PDB file of C-alpha atoms and ligand atoms in Angstrom:
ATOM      1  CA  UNK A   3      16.579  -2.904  -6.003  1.00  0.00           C
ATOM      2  CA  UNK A   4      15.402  -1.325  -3.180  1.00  0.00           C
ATOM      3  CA  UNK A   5      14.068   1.821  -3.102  1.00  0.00           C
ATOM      4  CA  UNK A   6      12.743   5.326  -1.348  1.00  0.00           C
ATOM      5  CA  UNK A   7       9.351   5.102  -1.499  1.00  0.00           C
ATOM      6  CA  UNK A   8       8.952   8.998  -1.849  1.00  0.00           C
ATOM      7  CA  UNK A   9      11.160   8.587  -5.031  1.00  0.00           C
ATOM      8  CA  UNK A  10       8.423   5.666  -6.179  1.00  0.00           C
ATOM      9  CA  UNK A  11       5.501   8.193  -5.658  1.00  0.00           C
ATOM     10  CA  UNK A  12       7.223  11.277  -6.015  1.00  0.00           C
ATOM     11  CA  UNK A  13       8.311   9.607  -9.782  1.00  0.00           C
ATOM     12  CA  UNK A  14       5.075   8.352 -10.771  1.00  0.00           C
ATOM     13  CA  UNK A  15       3.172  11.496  -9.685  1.00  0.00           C
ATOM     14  CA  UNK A  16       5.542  12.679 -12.188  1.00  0.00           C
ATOM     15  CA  UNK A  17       4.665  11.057 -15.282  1.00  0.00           C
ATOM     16  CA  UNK A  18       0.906  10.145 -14.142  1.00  0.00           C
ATOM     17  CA  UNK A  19       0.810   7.108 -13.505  1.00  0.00           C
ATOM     18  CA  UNK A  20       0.372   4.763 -10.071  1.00  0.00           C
ATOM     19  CA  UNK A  21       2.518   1.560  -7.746  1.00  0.00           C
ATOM     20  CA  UNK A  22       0.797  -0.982  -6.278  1.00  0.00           C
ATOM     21  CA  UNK A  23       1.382  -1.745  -3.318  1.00  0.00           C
ATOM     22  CA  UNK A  24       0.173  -5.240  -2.344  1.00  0.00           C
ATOM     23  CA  UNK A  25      -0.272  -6.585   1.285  1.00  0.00           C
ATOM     24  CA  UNK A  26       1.820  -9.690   1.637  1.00  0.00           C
ATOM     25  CA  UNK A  27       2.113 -12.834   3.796  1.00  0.00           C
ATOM     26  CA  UNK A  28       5.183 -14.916   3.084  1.00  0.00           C
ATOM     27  CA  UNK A  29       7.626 -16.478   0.485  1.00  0.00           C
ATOM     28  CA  UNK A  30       4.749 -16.567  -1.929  1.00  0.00           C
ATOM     29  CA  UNK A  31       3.186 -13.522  -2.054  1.00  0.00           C
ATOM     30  CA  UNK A  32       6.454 -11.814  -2.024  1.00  0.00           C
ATOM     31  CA  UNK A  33       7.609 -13.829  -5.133  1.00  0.00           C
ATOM     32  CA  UNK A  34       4.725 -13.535  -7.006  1.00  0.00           C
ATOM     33  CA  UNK A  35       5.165  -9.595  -6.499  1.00  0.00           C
ATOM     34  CA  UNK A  36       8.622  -9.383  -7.731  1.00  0.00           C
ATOM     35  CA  UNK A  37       7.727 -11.593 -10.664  1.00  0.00           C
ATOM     36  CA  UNK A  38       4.793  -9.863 -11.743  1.00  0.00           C
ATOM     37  CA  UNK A  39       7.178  -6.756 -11.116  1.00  0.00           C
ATOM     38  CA  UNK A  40      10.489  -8.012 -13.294  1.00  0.00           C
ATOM     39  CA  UNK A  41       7.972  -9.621 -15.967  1.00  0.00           C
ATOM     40  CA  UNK A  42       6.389  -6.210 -16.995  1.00  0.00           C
ATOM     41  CA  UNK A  43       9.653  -3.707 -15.882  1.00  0.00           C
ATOM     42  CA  UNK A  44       7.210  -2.500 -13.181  1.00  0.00           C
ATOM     43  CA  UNK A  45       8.266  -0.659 -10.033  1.00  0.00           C
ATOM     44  CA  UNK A  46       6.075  -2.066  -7.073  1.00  0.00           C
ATOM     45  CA  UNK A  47       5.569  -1.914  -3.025  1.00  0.00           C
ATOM     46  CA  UNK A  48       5.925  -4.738  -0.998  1.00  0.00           C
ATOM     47  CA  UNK A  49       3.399  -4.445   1.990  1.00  0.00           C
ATOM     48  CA  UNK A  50       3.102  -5.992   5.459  1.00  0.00           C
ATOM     49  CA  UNK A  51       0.172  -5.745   7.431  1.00  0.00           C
ATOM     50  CA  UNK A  52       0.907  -5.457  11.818  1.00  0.00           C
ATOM     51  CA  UNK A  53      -0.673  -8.734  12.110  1.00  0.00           C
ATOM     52  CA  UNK A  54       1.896 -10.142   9.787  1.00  0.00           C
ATOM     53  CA  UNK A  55       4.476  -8.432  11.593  1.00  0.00           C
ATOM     54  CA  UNK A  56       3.470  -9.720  14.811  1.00  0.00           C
ATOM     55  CA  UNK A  57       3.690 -13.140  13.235  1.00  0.00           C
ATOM     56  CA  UNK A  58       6.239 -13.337  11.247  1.00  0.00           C
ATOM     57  CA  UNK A  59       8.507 -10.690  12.871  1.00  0.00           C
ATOM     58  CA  UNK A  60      12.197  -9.952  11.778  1.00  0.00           C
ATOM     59  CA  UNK A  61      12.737 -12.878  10.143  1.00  0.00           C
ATOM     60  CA  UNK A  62       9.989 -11.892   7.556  1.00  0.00           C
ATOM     61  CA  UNK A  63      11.119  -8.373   7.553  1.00  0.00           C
ATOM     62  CA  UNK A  64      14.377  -9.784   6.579  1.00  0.00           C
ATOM     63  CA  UNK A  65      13.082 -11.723   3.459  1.00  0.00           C
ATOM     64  CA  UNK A  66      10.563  -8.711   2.143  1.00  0.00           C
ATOM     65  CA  UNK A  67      13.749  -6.213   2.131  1.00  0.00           C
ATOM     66  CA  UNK A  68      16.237  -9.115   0.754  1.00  0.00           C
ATOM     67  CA  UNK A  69      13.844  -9.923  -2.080  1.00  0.00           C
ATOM     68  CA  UNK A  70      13.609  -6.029  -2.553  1.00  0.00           C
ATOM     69  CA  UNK A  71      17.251  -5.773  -2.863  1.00  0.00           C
ATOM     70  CA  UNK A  72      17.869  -8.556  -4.904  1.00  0.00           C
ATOM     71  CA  UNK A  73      15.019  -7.747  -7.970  1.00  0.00           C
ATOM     72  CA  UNK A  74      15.996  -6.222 -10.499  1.00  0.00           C
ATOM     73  CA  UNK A  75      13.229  -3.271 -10.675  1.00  0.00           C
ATOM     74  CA  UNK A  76      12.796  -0.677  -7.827  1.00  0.00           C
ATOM     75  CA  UNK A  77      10.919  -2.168  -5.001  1.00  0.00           C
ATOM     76  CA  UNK A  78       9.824  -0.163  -1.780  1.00  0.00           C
ATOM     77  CA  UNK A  79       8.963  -2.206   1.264  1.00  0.00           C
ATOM     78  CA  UNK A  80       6.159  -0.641   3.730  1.00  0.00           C
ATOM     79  CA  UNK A  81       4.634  -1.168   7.254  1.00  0.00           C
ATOM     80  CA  UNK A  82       0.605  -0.506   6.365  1.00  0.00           C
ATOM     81  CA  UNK A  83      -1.783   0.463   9.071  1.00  0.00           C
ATOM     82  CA  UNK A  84       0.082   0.715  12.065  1.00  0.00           C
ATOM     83  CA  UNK A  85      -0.788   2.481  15.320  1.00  0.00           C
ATOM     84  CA  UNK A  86       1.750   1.063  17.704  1.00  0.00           C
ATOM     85  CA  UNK A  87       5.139   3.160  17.908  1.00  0.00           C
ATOM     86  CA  UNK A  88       7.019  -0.182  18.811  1.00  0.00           C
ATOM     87  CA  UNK A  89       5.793  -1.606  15.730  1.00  0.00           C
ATOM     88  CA  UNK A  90       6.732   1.749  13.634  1.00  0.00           C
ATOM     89  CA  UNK A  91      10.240   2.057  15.447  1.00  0.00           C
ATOM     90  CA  UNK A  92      11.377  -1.921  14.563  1.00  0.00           C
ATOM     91  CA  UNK A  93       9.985  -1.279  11.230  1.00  0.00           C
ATOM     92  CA  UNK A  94      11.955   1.562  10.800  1.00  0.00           C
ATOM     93  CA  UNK A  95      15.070   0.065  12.524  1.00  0.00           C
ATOM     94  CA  UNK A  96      14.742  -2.802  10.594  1.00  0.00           C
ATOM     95  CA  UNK A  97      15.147  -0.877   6.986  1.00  0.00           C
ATOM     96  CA  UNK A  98      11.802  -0.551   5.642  1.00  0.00           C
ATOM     97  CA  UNK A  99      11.550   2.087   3.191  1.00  0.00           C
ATOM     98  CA  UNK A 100       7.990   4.169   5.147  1.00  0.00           C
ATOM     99  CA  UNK A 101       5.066   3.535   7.095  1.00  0.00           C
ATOM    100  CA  UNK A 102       1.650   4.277   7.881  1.00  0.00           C
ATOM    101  CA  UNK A 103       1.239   6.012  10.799  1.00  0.00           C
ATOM    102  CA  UNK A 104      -2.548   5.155  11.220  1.00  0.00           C
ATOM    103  CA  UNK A 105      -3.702   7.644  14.109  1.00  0.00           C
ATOM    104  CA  UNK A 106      -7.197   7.837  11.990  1.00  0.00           C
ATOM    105  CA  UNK A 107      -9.153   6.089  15.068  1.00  0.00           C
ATOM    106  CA  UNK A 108      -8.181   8.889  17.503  1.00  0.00           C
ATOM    107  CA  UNK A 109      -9.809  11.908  17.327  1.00  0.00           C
ATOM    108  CA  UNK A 110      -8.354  14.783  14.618  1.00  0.00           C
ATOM    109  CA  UNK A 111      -6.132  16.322  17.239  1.00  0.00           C
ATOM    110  CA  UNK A 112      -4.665  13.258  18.640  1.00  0.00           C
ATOM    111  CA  UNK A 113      -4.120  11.777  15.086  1.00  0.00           C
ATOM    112  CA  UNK A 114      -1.648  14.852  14.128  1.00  0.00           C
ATOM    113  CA  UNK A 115       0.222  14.814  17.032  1.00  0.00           C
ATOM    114  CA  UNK A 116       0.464  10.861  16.964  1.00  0.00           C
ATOM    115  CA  UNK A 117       1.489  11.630  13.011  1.00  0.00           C
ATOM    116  CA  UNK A 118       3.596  14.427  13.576  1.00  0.00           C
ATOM    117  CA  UNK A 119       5.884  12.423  16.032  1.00  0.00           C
ATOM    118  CA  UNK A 120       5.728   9.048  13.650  1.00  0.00           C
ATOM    119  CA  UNK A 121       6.783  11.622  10.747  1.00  0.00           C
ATOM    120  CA  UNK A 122       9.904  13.110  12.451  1.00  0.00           C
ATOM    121  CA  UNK A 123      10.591   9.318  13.669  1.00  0.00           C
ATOM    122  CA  UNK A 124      10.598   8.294  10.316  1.00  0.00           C
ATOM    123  CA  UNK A 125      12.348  11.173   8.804  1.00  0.00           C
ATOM    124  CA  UNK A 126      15.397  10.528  11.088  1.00  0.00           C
ATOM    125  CA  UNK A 127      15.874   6.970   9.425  1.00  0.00           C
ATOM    126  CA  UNK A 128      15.049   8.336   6.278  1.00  0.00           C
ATOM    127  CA  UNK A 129      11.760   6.655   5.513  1.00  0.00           C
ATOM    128  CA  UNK A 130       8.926   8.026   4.250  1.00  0.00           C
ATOM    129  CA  UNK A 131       5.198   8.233   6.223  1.00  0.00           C
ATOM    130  CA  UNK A 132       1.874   7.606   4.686  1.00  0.00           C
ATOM    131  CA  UNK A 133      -0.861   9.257   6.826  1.00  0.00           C
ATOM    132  CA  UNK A 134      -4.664   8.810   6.997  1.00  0.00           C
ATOM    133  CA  UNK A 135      -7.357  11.258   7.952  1.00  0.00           C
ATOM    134  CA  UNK A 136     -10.869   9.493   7.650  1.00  0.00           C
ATOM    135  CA  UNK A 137     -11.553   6.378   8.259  1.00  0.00           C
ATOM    136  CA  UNK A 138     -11.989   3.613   5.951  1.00  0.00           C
ATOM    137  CA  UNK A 139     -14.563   0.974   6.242  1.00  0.00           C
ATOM    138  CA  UNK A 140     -14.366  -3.198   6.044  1.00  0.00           C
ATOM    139  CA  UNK A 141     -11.741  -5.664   7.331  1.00  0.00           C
ATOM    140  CA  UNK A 142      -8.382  -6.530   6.743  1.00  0.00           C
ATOM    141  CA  UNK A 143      -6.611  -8.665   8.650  1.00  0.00           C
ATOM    142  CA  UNK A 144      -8.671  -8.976  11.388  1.00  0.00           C
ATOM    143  CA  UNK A 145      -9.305  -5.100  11.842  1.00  0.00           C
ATOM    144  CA  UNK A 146     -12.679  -4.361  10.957  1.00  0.00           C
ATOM    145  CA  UNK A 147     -13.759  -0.789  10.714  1.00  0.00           C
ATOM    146  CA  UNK A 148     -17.746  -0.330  10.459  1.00  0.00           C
ATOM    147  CA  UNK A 149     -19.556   1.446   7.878  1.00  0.00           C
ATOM    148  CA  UNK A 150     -20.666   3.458  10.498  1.00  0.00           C
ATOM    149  CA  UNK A 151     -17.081   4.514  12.171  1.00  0.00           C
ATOM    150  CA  UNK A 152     -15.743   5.205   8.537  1.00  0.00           C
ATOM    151  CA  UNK A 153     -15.328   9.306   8.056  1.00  0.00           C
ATOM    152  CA  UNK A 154     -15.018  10.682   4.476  1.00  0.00           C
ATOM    153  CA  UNK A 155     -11.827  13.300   4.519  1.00  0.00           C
ATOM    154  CA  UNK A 156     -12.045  16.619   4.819  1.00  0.00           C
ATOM    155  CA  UNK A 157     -10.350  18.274   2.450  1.00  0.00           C
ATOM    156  CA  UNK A 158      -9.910  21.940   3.787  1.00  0.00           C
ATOM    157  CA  UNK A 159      -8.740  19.419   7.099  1.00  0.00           C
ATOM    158  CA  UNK A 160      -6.113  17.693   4.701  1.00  0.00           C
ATOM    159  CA  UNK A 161      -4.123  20.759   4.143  1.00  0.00           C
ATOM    160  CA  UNK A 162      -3.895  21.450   7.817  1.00  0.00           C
ATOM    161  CA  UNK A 163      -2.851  18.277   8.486  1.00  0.00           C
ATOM    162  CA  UNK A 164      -0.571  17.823   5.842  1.00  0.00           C
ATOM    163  CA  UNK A 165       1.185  21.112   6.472  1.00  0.00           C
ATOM    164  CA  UNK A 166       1.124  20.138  10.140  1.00  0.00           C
ATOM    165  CA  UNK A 167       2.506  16.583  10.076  1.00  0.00           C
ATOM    166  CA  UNK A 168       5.002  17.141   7.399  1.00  0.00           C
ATOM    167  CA  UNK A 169       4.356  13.283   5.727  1.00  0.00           C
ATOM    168  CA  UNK A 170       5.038  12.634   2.386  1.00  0.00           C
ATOM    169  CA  UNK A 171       1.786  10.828   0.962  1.00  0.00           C
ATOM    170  CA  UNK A 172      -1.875  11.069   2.339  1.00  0.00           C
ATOM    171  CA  UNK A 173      -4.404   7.676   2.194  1.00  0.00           C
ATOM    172  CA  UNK A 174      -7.843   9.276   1.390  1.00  0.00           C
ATOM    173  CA  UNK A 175     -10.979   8.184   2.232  1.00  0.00           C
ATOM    174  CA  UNK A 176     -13.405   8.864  -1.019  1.00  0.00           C
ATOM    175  CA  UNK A 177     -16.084   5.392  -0.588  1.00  0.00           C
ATOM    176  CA  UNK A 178     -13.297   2.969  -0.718  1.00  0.00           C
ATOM    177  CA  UNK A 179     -12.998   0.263   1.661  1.00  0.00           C
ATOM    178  CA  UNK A 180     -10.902  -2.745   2.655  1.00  0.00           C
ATOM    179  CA  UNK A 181     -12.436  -5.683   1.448  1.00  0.00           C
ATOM    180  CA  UNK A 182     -14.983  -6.900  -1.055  1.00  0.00           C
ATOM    181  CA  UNK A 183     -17.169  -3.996  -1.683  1.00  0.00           C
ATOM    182  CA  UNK A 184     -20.911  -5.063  -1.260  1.00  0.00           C
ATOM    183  CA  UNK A 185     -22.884  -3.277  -3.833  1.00  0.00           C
ATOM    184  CA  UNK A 186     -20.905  -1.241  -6.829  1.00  0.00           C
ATOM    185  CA  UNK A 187     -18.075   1.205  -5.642  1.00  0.00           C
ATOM    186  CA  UNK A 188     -19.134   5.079  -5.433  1.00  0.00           C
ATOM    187  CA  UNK A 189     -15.963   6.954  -5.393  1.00  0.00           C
ATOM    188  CA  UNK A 190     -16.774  10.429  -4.464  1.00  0.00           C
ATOM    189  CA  UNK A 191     -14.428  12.160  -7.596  1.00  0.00           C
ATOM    190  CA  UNK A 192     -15.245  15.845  -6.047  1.00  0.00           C
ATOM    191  CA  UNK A 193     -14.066  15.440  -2.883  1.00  0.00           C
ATOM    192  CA  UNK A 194     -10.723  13.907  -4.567  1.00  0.00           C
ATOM    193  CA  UNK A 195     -10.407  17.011  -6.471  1.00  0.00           C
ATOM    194  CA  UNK A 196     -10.822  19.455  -3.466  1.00  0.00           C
ATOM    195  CA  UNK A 197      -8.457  17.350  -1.827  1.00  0.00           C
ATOM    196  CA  UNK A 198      -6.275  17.512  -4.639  1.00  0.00           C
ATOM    197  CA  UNK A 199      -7.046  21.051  -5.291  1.00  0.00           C
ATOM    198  CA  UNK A 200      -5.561  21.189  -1.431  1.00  0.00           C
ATOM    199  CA  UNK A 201      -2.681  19.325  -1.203  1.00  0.00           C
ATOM    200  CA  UNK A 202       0.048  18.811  -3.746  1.00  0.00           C
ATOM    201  CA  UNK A 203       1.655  15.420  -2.388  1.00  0.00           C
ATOM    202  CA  UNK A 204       0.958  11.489  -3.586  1.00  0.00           C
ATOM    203  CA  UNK A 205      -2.503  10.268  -2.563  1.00  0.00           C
ATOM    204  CA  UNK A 206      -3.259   6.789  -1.609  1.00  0.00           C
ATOM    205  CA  UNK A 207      -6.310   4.660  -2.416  1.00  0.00           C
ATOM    206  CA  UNK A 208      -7.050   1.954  -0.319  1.00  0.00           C
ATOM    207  CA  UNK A 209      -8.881  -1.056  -1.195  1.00  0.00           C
ATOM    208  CA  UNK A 210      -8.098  -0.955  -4.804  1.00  0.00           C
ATOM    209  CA  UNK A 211      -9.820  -4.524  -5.333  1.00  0.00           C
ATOM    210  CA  UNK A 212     -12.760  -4.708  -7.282  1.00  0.00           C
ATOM    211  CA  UNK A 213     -12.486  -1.343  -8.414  1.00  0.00           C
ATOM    212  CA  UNK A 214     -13.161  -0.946 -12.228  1.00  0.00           C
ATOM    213  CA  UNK A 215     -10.861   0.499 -14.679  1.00  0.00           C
ATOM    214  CA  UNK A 216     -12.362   3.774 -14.991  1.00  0.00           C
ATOM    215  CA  UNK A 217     -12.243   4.527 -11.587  1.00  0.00           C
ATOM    216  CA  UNK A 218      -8.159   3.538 -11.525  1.00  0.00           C
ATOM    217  CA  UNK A 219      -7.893   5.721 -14.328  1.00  0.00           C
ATOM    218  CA  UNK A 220      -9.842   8.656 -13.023  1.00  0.00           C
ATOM    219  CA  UNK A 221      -8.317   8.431  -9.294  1.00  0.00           C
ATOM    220  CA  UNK A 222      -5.045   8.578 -10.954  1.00  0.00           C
ATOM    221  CA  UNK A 223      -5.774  11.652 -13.333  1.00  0.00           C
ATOM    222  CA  UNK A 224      -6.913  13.180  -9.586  1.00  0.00           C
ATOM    223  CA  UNK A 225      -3.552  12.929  -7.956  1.00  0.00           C
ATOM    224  CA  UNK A 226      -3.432   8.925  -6.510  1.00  0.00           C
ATOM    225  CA  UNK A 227       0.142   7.777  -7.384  1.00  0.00           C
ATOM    226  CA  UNK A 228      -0.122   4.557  -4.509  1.00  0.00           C
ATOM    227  CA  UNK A 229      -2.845   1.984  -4.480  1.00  0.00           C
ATOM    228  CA  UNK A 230      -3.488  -0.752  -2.068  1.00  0.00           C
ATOM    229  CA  UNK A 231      -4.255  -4.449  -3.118  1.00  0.00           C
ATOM    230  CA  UNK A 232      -4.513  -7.130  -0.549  1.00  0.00           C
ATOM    231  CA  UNK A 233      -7.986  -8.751  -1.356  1.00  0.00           C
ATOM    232  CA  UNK A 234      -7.923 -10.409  -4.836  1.00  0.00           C
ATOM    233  CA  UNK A 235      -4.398 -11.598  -4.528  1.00  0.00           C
ATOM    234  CA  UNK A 236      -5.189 -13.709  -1.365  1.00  0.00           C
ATOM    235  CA  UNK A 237      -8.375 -14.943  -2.997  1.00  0.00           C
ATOM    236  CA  UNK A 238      -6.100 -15.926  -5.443  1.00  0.00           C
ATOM    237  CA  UNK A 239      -3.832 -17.633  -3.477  1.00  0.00           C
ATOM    238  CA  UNK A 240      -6.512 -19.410  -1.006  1.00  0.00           C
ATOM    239  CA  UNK A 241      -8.504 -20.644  -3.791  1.00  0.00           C
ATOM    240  CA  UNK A 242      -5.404 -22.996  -4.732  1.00  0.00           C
ATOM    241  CA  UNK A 243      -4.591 -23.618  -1.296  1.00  0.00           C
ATOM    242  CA  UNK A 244      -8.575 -25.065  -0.493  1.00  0.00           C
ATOM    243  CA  UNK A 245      -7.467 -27.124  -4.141  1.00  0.00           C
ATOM    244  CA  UNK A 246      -5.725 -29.408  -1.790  1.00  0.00           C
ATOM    245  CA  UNK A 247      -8.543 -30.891   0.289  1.00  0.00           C
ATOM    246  CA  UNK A 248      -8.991 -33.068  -2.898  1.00  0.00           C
ATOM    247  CA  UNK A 249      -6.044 -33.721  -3.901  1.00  0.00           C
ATOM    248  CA  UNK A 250      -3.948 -35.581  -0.583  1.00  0.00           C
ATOM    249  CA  UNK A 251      -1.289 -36.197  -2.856  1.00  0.00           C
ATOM    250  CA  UNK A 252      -0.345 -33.060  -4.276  1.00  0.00           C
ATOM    251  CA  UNK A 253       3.306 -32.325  -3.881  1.00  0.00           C
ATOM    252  CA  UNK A 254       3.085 -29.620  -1.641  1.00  0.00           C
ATOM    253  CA  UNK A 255       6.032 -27.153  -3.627  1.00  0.00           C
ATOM    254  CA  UNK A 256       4.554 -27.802  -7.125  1.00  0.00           C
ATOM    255  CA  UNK A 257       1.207 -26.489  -4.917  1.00  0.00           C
ATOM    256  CA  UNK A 258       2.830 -23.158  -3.785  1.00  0.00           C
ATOM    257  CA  UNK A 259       4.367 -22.411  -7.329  1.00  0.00           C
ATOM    258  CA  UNK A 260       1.033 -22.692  -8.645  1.00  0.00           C
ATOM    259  CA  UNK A 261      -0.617 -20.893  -5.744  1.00  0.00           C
ATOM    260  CA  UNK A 262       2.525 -18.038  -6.939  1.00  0.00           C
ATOM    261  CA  UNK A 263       1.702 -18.271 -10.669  1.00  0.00           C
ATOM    262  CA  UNK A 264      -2.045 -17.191  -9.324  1.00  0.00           C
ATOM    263  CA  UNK A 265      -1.098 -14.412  -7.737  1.00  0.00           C
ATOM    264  CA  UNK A 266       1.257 -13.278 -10.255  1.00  0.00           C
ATOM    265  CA  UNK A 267      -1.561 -13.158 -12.689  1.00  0.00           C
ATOM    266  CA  UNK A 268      -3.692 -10.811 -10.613  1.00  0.00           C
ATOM    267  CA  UNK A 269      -0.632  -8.914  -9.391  1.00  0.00           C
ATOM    268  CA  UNK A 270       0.336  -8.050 -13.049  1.00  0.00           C
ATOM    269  CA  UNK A 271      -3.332  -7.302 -14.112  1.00  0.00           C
ATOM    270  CA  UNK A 272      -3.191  -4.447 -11.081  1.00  0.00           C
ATOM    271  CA  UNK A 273       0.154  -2.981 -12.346  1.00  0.00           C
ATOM    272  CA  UNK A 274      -1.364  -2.724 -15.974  1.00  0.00           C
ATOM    273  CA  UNK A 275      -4.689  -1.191 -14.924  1.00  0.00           C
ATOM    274  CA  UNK A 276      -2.211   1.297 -12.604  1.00  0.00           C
ATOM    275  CA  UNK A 277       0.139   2.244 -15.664  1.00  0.00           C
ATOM    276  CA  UNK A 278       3.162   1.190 -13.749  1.00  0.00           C
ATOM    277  CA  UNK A 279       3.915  -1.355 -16.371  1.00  0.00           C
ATOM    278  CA  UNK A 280       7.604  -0.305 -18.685  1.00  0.00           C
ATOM    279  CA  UNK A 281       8.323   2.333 -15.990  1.00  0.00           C
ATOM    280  CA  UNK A 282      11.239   1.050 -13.834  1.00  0.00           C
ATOM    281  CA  UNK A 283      13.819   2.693 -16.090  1.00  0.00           C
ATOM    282  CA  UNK A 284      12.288   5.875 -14.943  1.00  0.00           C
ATOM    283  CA  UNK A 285      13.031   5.131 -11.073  1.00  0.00           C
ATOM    284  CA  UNK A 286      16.152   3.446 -11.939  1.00  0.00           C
ATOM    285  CA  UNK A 287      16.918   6.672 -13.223  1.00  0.00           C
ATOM    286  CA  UNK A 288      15.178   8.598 -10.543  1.00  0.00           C
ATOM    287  CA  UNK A 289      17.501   6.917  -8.002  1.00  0.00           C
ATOM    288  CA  UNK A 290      21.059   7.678  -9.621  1.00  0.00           C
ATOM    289  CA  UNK A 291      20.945  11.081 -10.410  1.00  0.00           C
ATOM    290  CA  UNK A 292      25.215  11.205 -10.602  1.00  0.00           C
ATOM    291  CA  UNK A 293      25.053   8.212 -13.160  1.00  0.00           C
ATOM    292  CA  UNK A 294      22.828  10.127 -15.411  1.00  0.00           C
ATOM    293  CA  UNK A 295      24.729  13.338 -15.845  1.00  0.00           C
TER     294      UNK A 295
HETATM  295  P1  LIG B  11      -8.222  -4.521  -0.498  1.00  0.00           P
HETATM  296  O1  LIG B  11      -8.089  -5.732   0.343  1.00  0.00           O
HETATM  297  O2  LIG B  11      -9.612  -4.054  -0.610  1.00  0.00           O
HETATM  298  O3  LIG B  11      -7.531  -4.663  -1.822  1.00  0.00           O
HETATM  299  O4  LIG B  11      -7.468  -3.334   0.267  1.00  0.00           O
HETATM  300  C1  LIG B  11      -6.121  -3.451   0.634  1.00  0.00           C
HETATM  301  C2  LIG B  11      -5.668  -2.276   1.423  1.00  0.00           C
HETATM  302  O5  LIG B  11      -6.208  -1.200   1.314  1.00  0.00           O
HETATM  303  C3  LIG B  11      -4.514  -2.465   2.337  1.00  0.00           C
HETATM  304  O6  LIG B  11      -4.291  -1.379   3.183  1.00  0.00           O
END
């Protein structure tokens, strides 16, 4: 079913626990998300990168909120990282449940009136916006963001902005970045408390891949109720694809259900790892407050 994504975060903040939300391309990924998702009773985000939107436009829109609708386990479709209101507005028009209003390359001011604006936007359609201050480093989709652009947030600056802006979740920047991470991830744990200490909404973590367990567990103890995985899924998925060059034969559907049994696997290994496994009842719940009482 398709679902509010403040009621996702707002539920799992809740009962301490996180959703994934994982950056998707096509059929495939989308499949593999809501199988992973039904298979372990998990609620889950479905995520499209503006690239992908620019490529695969309505039509894709259309089958990430259809396979939303149709699964049987609260699903929230999202527009990551996007700076362009055209983009935001079709989103929006188009159903998705919230957005990111990424202002985080413009300077602070620019960034909450950019935000502000995207937030009463979204409010109107009744979506939910995801806001950034800092700037996270690495590349995603062919947006790279140096080590040396990247900003840690502030968290005294968070409350402003959050108070400000009005969104409903805030992606933090704490030493994560998109990407593989080079050397072992340093999560800076204080600064996620002060921010925490500051702001009482759902926190996002970005670049969830290749973070260890510990740090999942501790991030989510520290107020992160949304995490981001793009990276090891579409490892997962190009490392069957490149499978082909050897074999010319290979029926090309028996291909993609593998390359979706792949991503599955690493989908479901995120939910587990984000305690989101055995919780849909809870949003089901969450979502029909008349049928409970
Ligand atoms: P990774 O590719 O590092 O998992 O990050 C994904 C992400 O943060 C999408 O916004």
């Amino acid at each position: 079913m398709l679902v509010s994504t403040k009621d996702l975060l707002e539920t799992a903040q809740r009962h301490g626990y996180a959703v994934g939300a994982f950056n998707m391309y096509n059929f495939e990924g989308v499949e593999a998300v809501v199988r992973a998702a039904e298979q372990l009773q998990s609620p889950a985000m479905l995520q499209m990168h503006p690239k992908v939107l620019s490529y695969g436009k309505q039509p894709l829109v259309a089958l990430f909120l259809e396979a939303a609708r149709s699964a049987s386990v609260p699903i929230a479709v999202h527009l990551d990282h996007s700076s362009d209101r055209n983009d935001i507005r079709m989103a929006l028009e188009a159903g998705m449940n919230s957005v990111l209003a990424d202002g985080s390359h413009h300077p602070y001011q620019e960034n909450l009136t950019f935000t502000r604006e995207m937030t009463q936007l979204a409010h109107s359609y009744g979506a939910a916006v995801e806001a950034e201050i800092g700037r996270i480093s690495g590349t995603e989709d062919g947006l790279t963001v140096s080590e040396k652009e990247a900003k840690m947030t502030d968290p005294q600056q968070a409350g402003e902005f959050v108070r400000a802006t009005q969104v409903d979740c805030l992606a933090v920047t704490i030493g994560n970045v998109h990407g593989k991470y080079r050397s072992e991830p340093h999560l800076d744990f204080d600064r996620l408390q002060k921010i925490r200490d500051a702001v009482s909404l759902p926190l996002v973590l970005h670049g969830a891949s290749g973070l260890p367990a510990e740090m999942i567990a501790r991030s989510i103890e520290l107020g992160v109720c949304k995490f981001n995985v793009n990276t090891e899924v579409r490892q997962a998925y190009m490392d069957v694809l490149r499978s082909l060059s050897e074999q010319p034969e290979a029926d090309l559907t028996d291909t993609m259900e593998e390359a979706m049994a792949a991503m599955e696997a690493v989908i479901a290994a995120k939910m587990r790892l984000f305690g989101s496994d055995g919780k849909a009842k809870l949003h089901a719940q969450a979502s029909t407050p008349a049928a409970a009482t």
